[in-house]
Coordinates of C-alpha atoms in Angstrom, one line a residue:
X1 CA 99.4 75.3 107.0
X2 CA 100.9 78.4 109.7
X3 CA 103.4 80.8 108.2
X4 CA 106.8 81.0 109.0
X5 CA 107.1 84.8 111.2
X6 CA 110.5 84.3 112.5
X7 CA 112.3 86.8 109.6
X8 CA 116.2 85.6 110.7
X9 CA 115.2 81.9 109.3
X10 CA 112.8 83.0 106.4
X11 CA 115.8 84.8 105.3
X12 CA 118.0 82.1 104.4
X13 CA 117.3 81.9 101.2
X14 CA 120.3 80.1 100.5
X15 CA 118.7 77.2 103.1
X16 CA 115.9 76.7 100.7
X17 CA 115.7 73.8 97.9
X18 CA 116.3 74.9 93.6
X19 CA 112.6 73.3 93.0
X20 CA 110.8 76.0 96.1
X21 CA 113.7 79.1 95.0
X22 CA 111.7 78.7 90.5
X23 CA 108.0 78.0 92.5
X24 CA 108.3 82.0 94.3
X25 CA 104.9 83.3 95.1
X26 CA 105.9 85.9 92.7
X27 CA 107.0 83.9 90.2
X28 CA 103.5 82.3 90.7
X29 CA 101.4 85.1 90.5
X30 CA 103.1 85.7 87.5
X31 CA 103.0 83.1 85.7
X32 CA 100.5 84.0 82.9
X33 CA 102.0 86.9 82.4
X34 CA 101.1 90.7 84.1
X35 CA 97.5 91.5 83.7
X36 CA 95.1 91.9 86.8
X37 CA 93.3 89.4 85.6
X38 CA 95.6 86.9 85.3
X39 CA 97.6 87.3 88.7
X40 CA 93.9 87.7 90.0
X41 CA 93.9 83.5 88.7
X42 CA 96.9 82.8 90.3
X43 CA 96.6 84.7 93.2
X44 CA 93.3 82.8 94.4
X45 CA 94.6 79.4 93.1
X46 CA 97.6 80.0 95.7
X47 CA 95.4 81.2 98.8
X48 CA 93.4 78.0 97.9
X49 CA 96.2 75.8 98.5
X50 CA 97.5 77.0 101.6
X51 CA 100.5 76.9 101.0
X52 CA 103.7 77.6 103.4
X53 CA 105.1 81.0 102.2
X54 CA 108.4 83.0 103.8
X55 CA 107.2 86.2 105.0
X56 CA 110.0 88.6 103.2
X57 CA 108.5 87.2 99.7
X58 CA 105.7 88.3 101.0
X59 CA 107.3 91.8 101.0
X60 CA 108.4 91.3 98.2
X61 CA 105.7 90.3 96.3
X62 CA 103.7 93.3 97.2
X63 CA 106.3 95.5 96.6
X64 CA 106.1 94.6 92.7
X65 CA 102.4 93.8 92.4
X66 CA 102.9 97.9 93.6
X67 CA 105.4 98.7 92.2
X68 CA 103.2 97.7 88.9
X69 CA 99.5 98.7 90.0
X70 CA 98.1 95.8 91.4
X71 CA 96.7 96.9 93.7
X72 CA 93.7 94.6 94.4
X73 CA 95.6 91.9 94.3
X74 CA 98.0 93.3 96.5
X75 CA 95.5 94.2 99.2
X76 CA 94.0 90.5 98.8
X77 CA 97.4 89.8 99.5
X78 CA 98.6 91.6 102.5
X79 CA 94.7 90.8 104.0
X80 CA 95.3 87.3 103.5
X81 CA 98.4 87.0 105.3
X82 CA 96.9 88.6 108.3
X83 CA 94.3 86.1 108.3
X84 CA 97.2 83.2 108.4
X85 CA 98.9 84.9 111.4
X86 CA 101.5 86.9 109.6
X87 CA 102.7 89.7 111.8
X88 CA 102.4 93.0 110.2
X89 CA 104.8 95.4 111.4
X90 CA 104.2 99.2 111.6
X91 CA 105.7 99.4 108.0
X92 CA 103.4 97.2 106.7
X93 CA 101.1 98.4 108.2
X94 CA 101.7 101.5 106.5
X95 CA 101.7 100.0 103.1
X96 CA 98.4 98.5 104.0
X97 CA 97.2 101.5 104.3
X98 CA 98.2 103.0 101.5
X99 CA 96.6 100.0 99.7
X100 CA 93.3 100.7 101.0
X101 CA 93.0 103.8 100.1
X102 CA 93.9 103.3 96.5
X103 CA 91.4 100.5 95.9
X104 CA 88.3 102.0 98.4
X105 CA 89.0 105.3 98.6
X106 CA 90.2 107.8 101.8
X107 CA 87.3 106.7 103.6
X108 CA 88.0 103.1 104.3
X109 CA 91.6 104.1 104.7
X110 CA 90.6 106.5 107.7
X111 CA 88.6 104.1 109.5
X112 CA 92.1 101.7 108.6
X113 CA 93.8 103.8 110.5
X114 CA 91.2 105.0 113.8
X115 CA 91.2 101.2 114.3
X116 CA 95.0 100.8 114.4
X117 CA 96.7 100.3 117.8
X118 CA 98.1 103.6 119.5
X119 CA 101.4 101.8 119.3
X120 CA 101.3 101.4 114.9
X121 CA 100.4 105.4 115.0
X122 CA 103.7 106.8 114.4
X123 CA 105.6 108.8 111.6
X124 CA 104.8 106.2 109.4
X125 CA 101.0 105.2 109.4
X126 CA 100.8 108.8 109.7
X127 CA 102.9 109.6 106.6
X128 CA 101.1 107.5 105.0
X129 CA 97.5 108.7 105.4
X130 CA 99.1 112.1 104.6
X131 CA 100.7 110.5 101.3
X132 CA 97.1 109.4 100.6
X133 CA 95.5 113.3 101.1
X134 CA 97.5 114.5 99.1
X135 CA 98.0 112.2 95.9
X136 CA 93.7 113.1 96.1
X137 CA 94.7 116.5 96.7
X138 CA 92.4 117.2 100.0
X139 CA 94.9 119.9 100.5
X140 CA 92.8 121.1 103.7
X141 CA 93.1 117.2 105.2
X142 CA 97.5 117.4 104.5
X143 CA 97.6 120.5 106.0
X144 CA 95.8 119.7 108.8
X145 CA 97.0 116.6 109.5
X146 CA 100.6 117.7 109.3
X147 CA 100.3 120.2 112.2
X148 CA 98.6 117.9 114.0
X149 CA 102.2 115.0 113.6
X150 CA 104.6 118.3 114.4
X151 CA 102.1 118.4 117.8
X152 CA 103.1 115.3 118.6
X153 CA 106.4 115.9 118.2
X154 CA 106.9 113.1 115.6
X155 CA 110.0 112.2 113.6
X156 CA 109.9 114.2 110.4
X157 CA 112.0 112.2 107.7
X158 CA 112.2 114.4 103.6
X159 CA 109.2 112.6 103.2
X160 CA 106.1 114.0 104.3
X161 CA 106.7 117.6 103.8
X162 CA 108.0 116.4 99.8
X163 CA 104.3 114.9 99.5
X164 CA 102.7 118.7 101.0
X165 CA 105.7 120.6 97.7
X166 CA 103.9 117.6 95.7
X167 CA 100.0 118.6 96.7
X168 CA 101.3 122.4 96.4
X169 CA 102.7 122.0 92.8
X170 CA 99.6 119.6 91.1
X171 CA 97.0 122.4 93.0
X172 CA 99.3 125.1 91.1
X173 CA 100.2 126.5 94.5
X174 CA 104.3 126.7 94.0
X175 CA 104.2 129.8 96.1
X176 CA 104.2 127.4 99.6
X177 CA 106.4 125.3 98.7
X178 CA 109.6 128.2 99.8
X179 CA 108.3 128.5 103.3
X180 CA 108.5 124.7 103.4
X181 CA 112.4 124.6 102.1
X182 CA 112.8 127.1 104.7
X183 CA 110.9 125.5 107.5
X184 CA 113.3 122.3 106.4
X185 CA 116.2 123.8 106.4
X186 CA 115.1 125.8 110.0
X187 CA 114.3 122.6 111.1
X188 CA 117.7 120.6 110.1
X189 CA 115.4 118.0 108.2
X190 CA 117.9 116.9 105.5
X191 CA 117.1 117.3 101.7
X192 CA 116.8 114.6 98.8
X193 CA 116.9 114.4 95.9
X194 CA 112.8 114.6 95.7
X195 CA 112.5 117.5 97.6
X196 CA 115.5 119.4 95.2
X197 CA 113.6 118.0 91.7
X198 CA 110.1 118.8 93.5
X199 CA 111.2 122.6 94.3
X200 CA 113.5 123.6 91.0
X201 CA 109.6 122.7 89.7
X202 CA 107.8 125.5 92.1
X203 CA 110.4 127.9 91.5
X204 CA 110.0 126.8 87.4
X205 CA 106.8 126.9 88.0
X206 CA 106.9 130.9 87.8
X207 CA 109.3 130.8 85.7
X208 CA 112.4 131.6 87.9
X209 CA 115.2 130.1 85.8
X210 CA 118.1 131.4 87.4
X211 CA 116.1 130.5 90.6
X212 CA 116.4 126.4 89.2
X213 CA 119.9 127.1 88.4
X214 CA 120.9 128.3 92.2
X215 CA 119.3 124.6 93.5
X216 CA 121.2 122.5 91.3
X217 CA 123.8 124.9 93.1
X218 CA 123.1 124.4 96.8
X219 CA 122.4 120.3 96.4
X220 CA 126.3 120.0 94.9
X221 CA 127.7 122.9 97.5
X222 CA 125.3 120.3 100.5
X223 CA 126.8 117.2 99.1
X224 CA 125.0 115.1 101.3
X225 CA 122.6 114.1 98.1
X226 CA 124.1 113.4 94.4
X227 CA 121.8 114.5 92.2
X228 CA 120.3 111.7 90.3
X229 CA 119.6 111.1 86.1
X230 CA 115.8 112.3 87.1
X231 CA 117.3 115.3 88.7
X232 CA 118.9 115.8 85.4
X233 CA 116.0 115.2 83.6
X234 CA 114.0 117.4 85.0
X235 CA 116.4 120.3 84.8
X236 CA 117.1 119.0 80.8
X237 CA 112.8 119.4 81.0
X238 CA 112.9 122.5 82.8
X239 CA 115.4 124.5 79.7
X240 CA 113.2 122.5 76.9
X241 CA 110.1 124.0 78.5
X242 CA 111.6 127.2 78.1
X243 CA 113.4 126.8 74.8
X244 CA 117.0 126.6 76.5
X245 CA 117.8 124.0 74.0
X246 CA 122.2 123.8 74.7
X247 CA 120.9 124.0 78.1
X248 CA 118.9 121.0 78.1
X249 CA 121.4 119.1 75.9
X250 CA 124.2 119.8 79.0
X251 CA 121.9 118.3 81.9
X252 CA 120.8 115.6 79.7
X253 CA 124.9 114.7 79.0
X254 CA 124.9 114.8 82.9
X255 CA 121.4 112.5 82.8
X256 CA 123.4 110.3 80.7
X257 CA 126.8 110.0 82.7
X258 CA 124.2 109.0 86.2
X259 CA 122.5 106.6 84.0
X260 CA 125.1 103.5 85.5
X261 CA 123.1 101.5 85.8
X262 CA 121.4 100.8 82.8
X263 CA 117.6 102.6 83.4
X264 CA 114.8 101.8 81.0
X265 CA 112.9 105.4 81.8
X266 CA 116.3 107.6 81.8
X267 CA 116.9 106.1 78.0
X268 CA 112.9 107.0 77.7
X269 CA 113.3 110.4 79.3
X270 CA 116.5 111.0 76.8
X271 CA 115.2 110.1 73.3
X272 CA 112.0 112.6 74.6
X273 CA 113.8 114.8 75.8
X274 CA 116.0 115.2 72.6
X275 CA 112.9 115.4 70.5
X276 CA 112.1 117.8 72.0
X277 CA 115.0 119.9 71.5
X278 CA 114.4 118.7 67.8
X279 CA 117.7 116.8 67.4
X280 CA 117.4 114.1 66.0
X281 CA 120.3 112.2 65.7
X282 CA 120.8 112.3 69.7
X283 CA 117.1 110.2 69.7
X284 CA 118.7 107.5 67.1
X285 CA 122.4 107.4 69.3
X286 CA 120.0 106.3 72.2
X287 CA 117.7 104.3 70.5
X288 CA 120.8 102.4 69.8
X289 CA 121.9 102.1 73.1
X290 CA 118.5 101.8 74.3
X291 CA 118.7 98.7 72.2
X292 CA 121.9 97.2 73.5
X293 CA 121.2 97.8 77.2
X294 CA 118.1 95.7 76.6
X295 CA 118.2 93.6 73.5
X296 CA 114.3 91.9 73.9
X297 CA 112.9 95.3 74.0
X298 CA 109.6 96.2 75.6
X299 CA 106.9 97.4 73.9
X300 CA 106.6 100.7 76.2
X301 CA 109.7 101.7 74.7
X302 CA 109.3 101.5 71.1
X303 CA 105.6 103.0 72.1
X304 CA 108.0 106.0 73.2
X305 CA 110.8 106.0 70.4
X306 CA 108.1 106.6 68.1
X307 CA 105.9 109.0 69.3
X308 CA 109.0 111.2 69.4
X309 CA 109.8 110.6 66.3
X310 CA 106.5 111.8 65.3
X311 CA 107.2 114.9 67.0
X312 CA 109.8 115.4 65.3
X313 CA 108.4 114.7 62.0
X314 CA 110.6 112.1 60.7
X315 CA 107.3 109.8 60.0
X316 CA 109.6 107.0 57.9
X317 CA 111.8 107.0 60.9
X318 CA 108.8 106.2 62.7
X319 CA 107.7 103.6 60.1
X320 CA 110.8 101.7 59.6
X321 CA 110.7 101.7 64.2
X322 CA 106.3 100.4 63.6
X323 CA 107.8 97.8 61.0
X324 CA 110.7 96.4 62.6
X325 CA 107.9 96.1 66.4
X326 CA 105.6 94.5 64.7
X327 CA 108.2 91.9 62.9
X328 CA 108.3 90.6 66.9
X329 CA 105.8 91.5 69.1
X330 CA 104.9 89.5 72.0
X331 CA 101.3 90.6 71.9
X332 CA 100.4 93.7 69.4
X333 CA 99.7 97.2 71.6
X334 CA 97.2 99.5 70.4
X335 CA 98.9 102.0 71.6
X336 CA 101.9 101.8 69.7
X337 CA 99.9 101.6 66.9
X338 CA 98.2 105.2 67.8
X339 CA 101.3 106.2 67.7
X340 CA 101.6 106.1 64.2
X341 CA 98.0 106.2 63.6
X342 CA 98.7 109.7 65.4
X343 CA 101.2 110.7 62.9
X344 CA 100.3 110.2 60.0
X345 CA 96.8 111.9 61.0
X346 CA 98.5 115.3 62.2
X347 CA 100.0 115.2 58.3
X348 CA 96.7 114.4 56.7
X349 CA 97.8 110.9 55.8
X350 CA 94.5 110.0 56.4
X351 CA 94.2 106.5 54.1
X352 CA 97.4 106.0 56.0
X353 CA 95.9 106.2 59.7
X354 CA 92.3 103.7 58.6
X355 CA 95.5 101.6 56.8
X356 CA 97.4 101.4 60.5
X357 CA 94.0 100.8 62.4
X358 CA 93.0 97.9 60.0
X359 CA 96.1 96.4 60.3
X360 CA 95.4 96.2 64.0
X361 CA 92.5 94.6 64.4
X362 CA 93.4 92.3 62.5
X363 CA 96.0 91.6 64.9
X364 CA 92.9 91.5 67.7
X365 CA 93.4 94.9 68.9
X366 CA 90.7 96.3 68.7
X367 CA 90.3 100.3 68.6
X368 CA 90.5 101.7 72.4
X369 CA 88.7 105.5 73.0
X370 CA 92.6 106.5 72.4
X371 CA 92.1 105.7 68.4
X372 CA 88.9 107.3 68.5
X373 CA 90.3 110.4 69.2
X374 CA 92.6 110.7 67.3
X375 CA 90.5 110.6 64.2
X376 CA 88.1 112.4 66.1
X377 CA 90.6 116.2 65.8
X378 CA 91.2 114.9 62.1
X379 CA 87.7 115.2 61.2
X380 CA 87.2 118.3 63.9
X381 CA 90.1 119.9 62.2
X382 CA 88.5 119.7 58.3
X383 CA 84.7 119.7 59.3
X384 CA 83.7 116.6 58.9
X385 CA 81.1 116.9 61.2
X386 CA 79.3 113.9 61.1
X387 CA 82.6 111.3 60.9
X388 CA 83.2 113.3 64.1
X389 CA 80.2 112.5 65.9
X390 CA 80.7 108.3 64.9
X391 CA 84.3 108.6 66.2
X392 CA 82.8 110.6 69.8
X393 CA 79.6 107.6 69.9
X394 CA 82.4 105.1 69.6
X395 CA 85.0 106.8 71.9
X396 CA 82.4 106.8 74.7
X397 CA 81.2 103.2 74.4
X398 CA 84.3 101.9 74.3
X399 CA 85.6 103.7 77.5
X400 CA 89.5 104.4 78.6
X401 CA 89.8 100.7 79.3
X402 CA 90.8 101.8 83.1
X403 CA 86.9 101.3 83.7
X404 CA 87.4 105.1 83.7
X405 CA 84.1 106.9 81.2
X406 CA 85.7 108.2 78.5
X407 CA 84.2 111.6 77.9
X408 CA 84.8 114.5 74.6
X409 CA 86.1 118.0 75.4
X410 CA 83.4 120.9 75.9
X411 CA 85.0 122.8 73.0
X412 CA 83.5 119.0 71.0
X413 CA 80.5 119.2 72.3
X414 CA 79.7 123.2 71.3
X415 CA 80.8 121.8 68.1
X416 CA 78.8 119.1 66.8
X417 CA 75.9 121.0 68.6
X418 CA 76.1 123.7 66.5
X419 CA 76.5 122.2 63.4
X420 CA 73.6 119.9 64.4
X421 CA 71.5 123.1 64.8
X422 CA 73.6 124.7 61.5
X423 CA 71.8 121.8 59.4
X424 CA 68.4 121.8 61.5
X425 CA 69.3 117.9 62.3
X426 CA 66.8 117.6 65.5
X427 CA 67.6 113.3 64.9
X428 CA 71.2 113.9 64.9
X429 CA 71.1 116.1 68.1
X430 CA 69.1 114.0 70.2
X431 CA 71.3 110.8 69.4
X432 CA 74.6 112.8 70.0
X433 CA 72.8 114.0 73.4
X434 CA 71.9 109.8 74.1
X435 CA 75.5 108.7 73.8
X436 CA 76.6 111.9 75.1
X437 CA 74.3 110.5 78.5
X438 CA 76.4 107.5 79.0
X439 CA 79.6 109.6 79.7
X440 CA 78.3 112.5 81.5
X441 CA 75.7 113.3 84.1
X442 CA 75.3 116.5 83.4
X443 CA 74.6 117.8 80.6
X444 CA 74.7 121.4 81.0
X445 CA 72.8 124.3 80.3
X446 CA 74.7 125.6 77.1
X447 CA 73.9 122.1 75.6
X448 CA 70.2 122.0 75.8
X449 CA 69.7 126.2 74.4
X450 CA 71.6 124.8 71.2
X451 CA 69.0 122.1 71.2
X452 CA 66.9 124.5 71.9
X453 CA 67.8 126.8 68.7
X454 CA 67.9 122.9 66.7
X455 CA 64.7 122.4 67.5
X456 CA 63.3 125.7 66.6
X457 CA 65.7 126.2 63.5
X458 CA 64.3 123.4 61.8
X459 CA 61.0 124.3 63.0
X460 CA 60.0 120.9 65.1
X461 CA 58.4 120.4 68.7
X462 CA 58.3 119.3 71.7
X463 CA 56.1 119.0 74.4
X464 CA 58.3 117.5 77.1
X465 CA 61.8 119.9 76.9
X466 CA 60.6 122.0 80.1
X467 CA 60.2 118.6 81.7
X468 CA 63.4 117.3 80.4
X469 CA 65.1 121.4 81.7
X470 CA 63.7 120.4 85.6
X471 CA 64.6 117.1 85.6
X472 CA 68.2 117.5 84.4
X473 CA 68.0 121.2 87.2
X474 CA 69.2 123.3 84.2
X475 CA 67.5 126.9 83.9
X476 CA 68.4 128.4 79.8
X477 CA 68.9 131.9 79.2
X478 CA 65.8 134.3 78.2
X479 CA 66.0 133.6 74.9
X480 CA 65.7 130.0 74.9
X481 CA 62.5 130.6 76.9
X482 CA 61.2 132.1 74.3
X483 CA 61.8 129.5 72.0
X484 CA 60.7 127.4 74.4
X485 CA 57.0 128.9 73.9
X486 CA 56.9 127.9 70.9
X487 CA 58.5 124.3 70.5
X488 CA 56.6 123.1 73.0
X489 CA 53.3 122.6 72.6
X490 CA 50.6 119.8 73.0

């Protein structure tokens, strides 16, 4: 069925029947929950029906999907609507480009951009591609594209500059940001709250707290940008990092004043930052305010609160909060269990940590990679390295849950290989490397050098180690080359 195209008609929500409003597109997609699997299933069902849908609904649904980071369903919806004949504005094309980058990679996004008609290649689509480069930390491409945008005399807002400054922040190049600020001022480009925030962060990165305070003063004098709660969250975080807790708490009071819309994230920042100042009374006060504002308290809020209490070493409070969550949860969230497990492990309370892990398992929440990582840190600290090896194997087999592999740190790998070497445990070392190969492509010279020393210490031989080194393209040091003469015998 043809799609309604005219926004004037499609926005007439009041004329739609109550039944149709209740069955809005985004409601249908989320009716079985917000997991990507359920949303994809509902989207496939919608596509098969060929039901009519309004353009504003598609836009609203895409926004909700992107907010929840459900990029694959969002892209599929965008592509389906285009096939059904929905006219895409340049803004729609910019959003589509961003979705392509997130799901299929930068090369696919570049090809989409190249294939766009020249009339669509305005500041929005250029800005979307620039933002993609910045998110992928592709500095050279981002800088070149920004120069191209200037050459084309595209109308530039603060957004592309903000993207570039964020890139410099992430790549630890804060010294480049003042020049961008000066360029924006010279070009009379109005700053927004994000511009001030990233500028403050750049100054904080070089420990210029006085400069940070000058930025806040300049923002107040400018008058065109009212510092929102994120500005004061940013400022408070900078003060906390600098150990200026009194100034941090003043900034947090300003944050609260500006949270008139009762934003959940604002409450969570308040709890975290008051926790970092060690102010337990304020943590509990904000928690009570959050519960009043959100009586149906989300899992993420409990997670944030328990983490804050654990960090302040208020384990009894964390336990009480955990029990409260357990009494009314809808989905048993292993992350919340992990927060308390981590608190117990830090205090050496292994039995309690194990008890929570098993409790979570009984309720359908199996340990994830983070769970095993917590126990790994505990066993490494206690030098119970045989148990640490098991934790690494479990974490690698589970993975991170987002399709990415879990990889142990180089310090962990080095410590465990040293343990096998000391114990003269060749079989243990080989088993560990077999697991490690599931997580990393290249083991590296240090790992093989330790393995060679383990063989030598155990008096074991292996005729294939030289061949393995060649296959891995690894060059070991001179002492290990000499050891190979005794190890690699037929």
